[in-house]
Structure formats: structure tokens, C-alpha cells
Amino acid sequence: MPGLRYKFAENMMVKFKQKQWFLRRAVSNINLPPKNL
């Protein structure tokens, strides 16, 4: 049981990090054109 719970938590962390990375990229893409040129 603990191993299964650990696996589930690990999976959640991976998804969370992927989502944060995607959001950060989207925000940087939105902010790029007017300000950084």
C-alpha cells in the first residue's frame, strides 16, 4: 500500500511540474512581443 501511494504522489508531482512549465512558457510567450522588443 505505501508503495502505491508513493507512486501516486510521484505521478501527481510530475503532472504538476509539467503544468507549471507549460503555464510559464505560455505566460512568457504572451509577454514577449510588445515588452521585450
CSV table of C-alpha atoms in Angstrom, one decimal:
chain,number,residue,atom,x,y,z
A,1,MET,CA,0.0,0.0,0.0
A,2,PRO,CA,2.6,2.7,0.9
A,3,GLY,CA,4.4,1.9,-2.4
A,4,LEU,CA,1.2,2.6,-4.4
A,5,ARG,CA,0.6,5.8,-2.5
A,6,TYR,CA,4.2,6.9,-3.2
A,7,LYS,CA,3.8,6.1,-6.9
A,8,PHE,CA,0.6,8.2,-7.0
A,9,ALA,CA,2.3,11.1,-5.3
A,10,GLU,CA,5.2,10.9,-7.7
A,11,ASN,CA,2.8,10.9,-10.6
A,12,MET,CA,1.0,14.0,-9.2
A,13,MET,CA,4.3,15.9,-8.8
A,14,VAL,CA,5.3,15.1,-12.4
A,15,LYS,CA,2.0,16.4,-13.7
A,16,PHE,CA,2.1,19.5,-11.5
A,17,LYS,CA,5.6,20.3,-12.7
A,18,GLN,CA,4.6,19.8,-16.4
A,19,LYS,CA,1.6,22.1,-15.9
A,20,GLN,CA,3.8,24.8,-14.2
A,21,TRP,CA,6.3,24.6,-17.0
A,22,PHE,CA,3.6,24.9,-19.6
A,23,LEU,CA,2.0,27.8,-17.9
A,24,ARG,CA,5.3,29.6,-17.5
A,25,ARG,CA,6.0,29.1,-21.2
A,26,ALA,CA,2.5,30.4,-22.2
A,27,VAL,CA,3.0,33.5,-20.0
A,28,SER,CA,6.4,34.2,-21.4
A,29,ASN,CA,5.1,33.8,-24.9
A,30,ILE,CA,2.2,36.2,-24.2
A,31,ASN,CA,4.6,38.8,-22.6
A,32,LEU,CA,7.3,38.5,-25.3
A,33,PRO,CA,6.2,40.6,-28.3
A,34,PRO,CA,5.5,44.1,-27.0
A,35,LYS,CA,7.7,44.4,-23.9
A,36,ASN,CA,11.0,42.7,-24.8
A,37,LEU,CA,11.4,44.3,-28.2
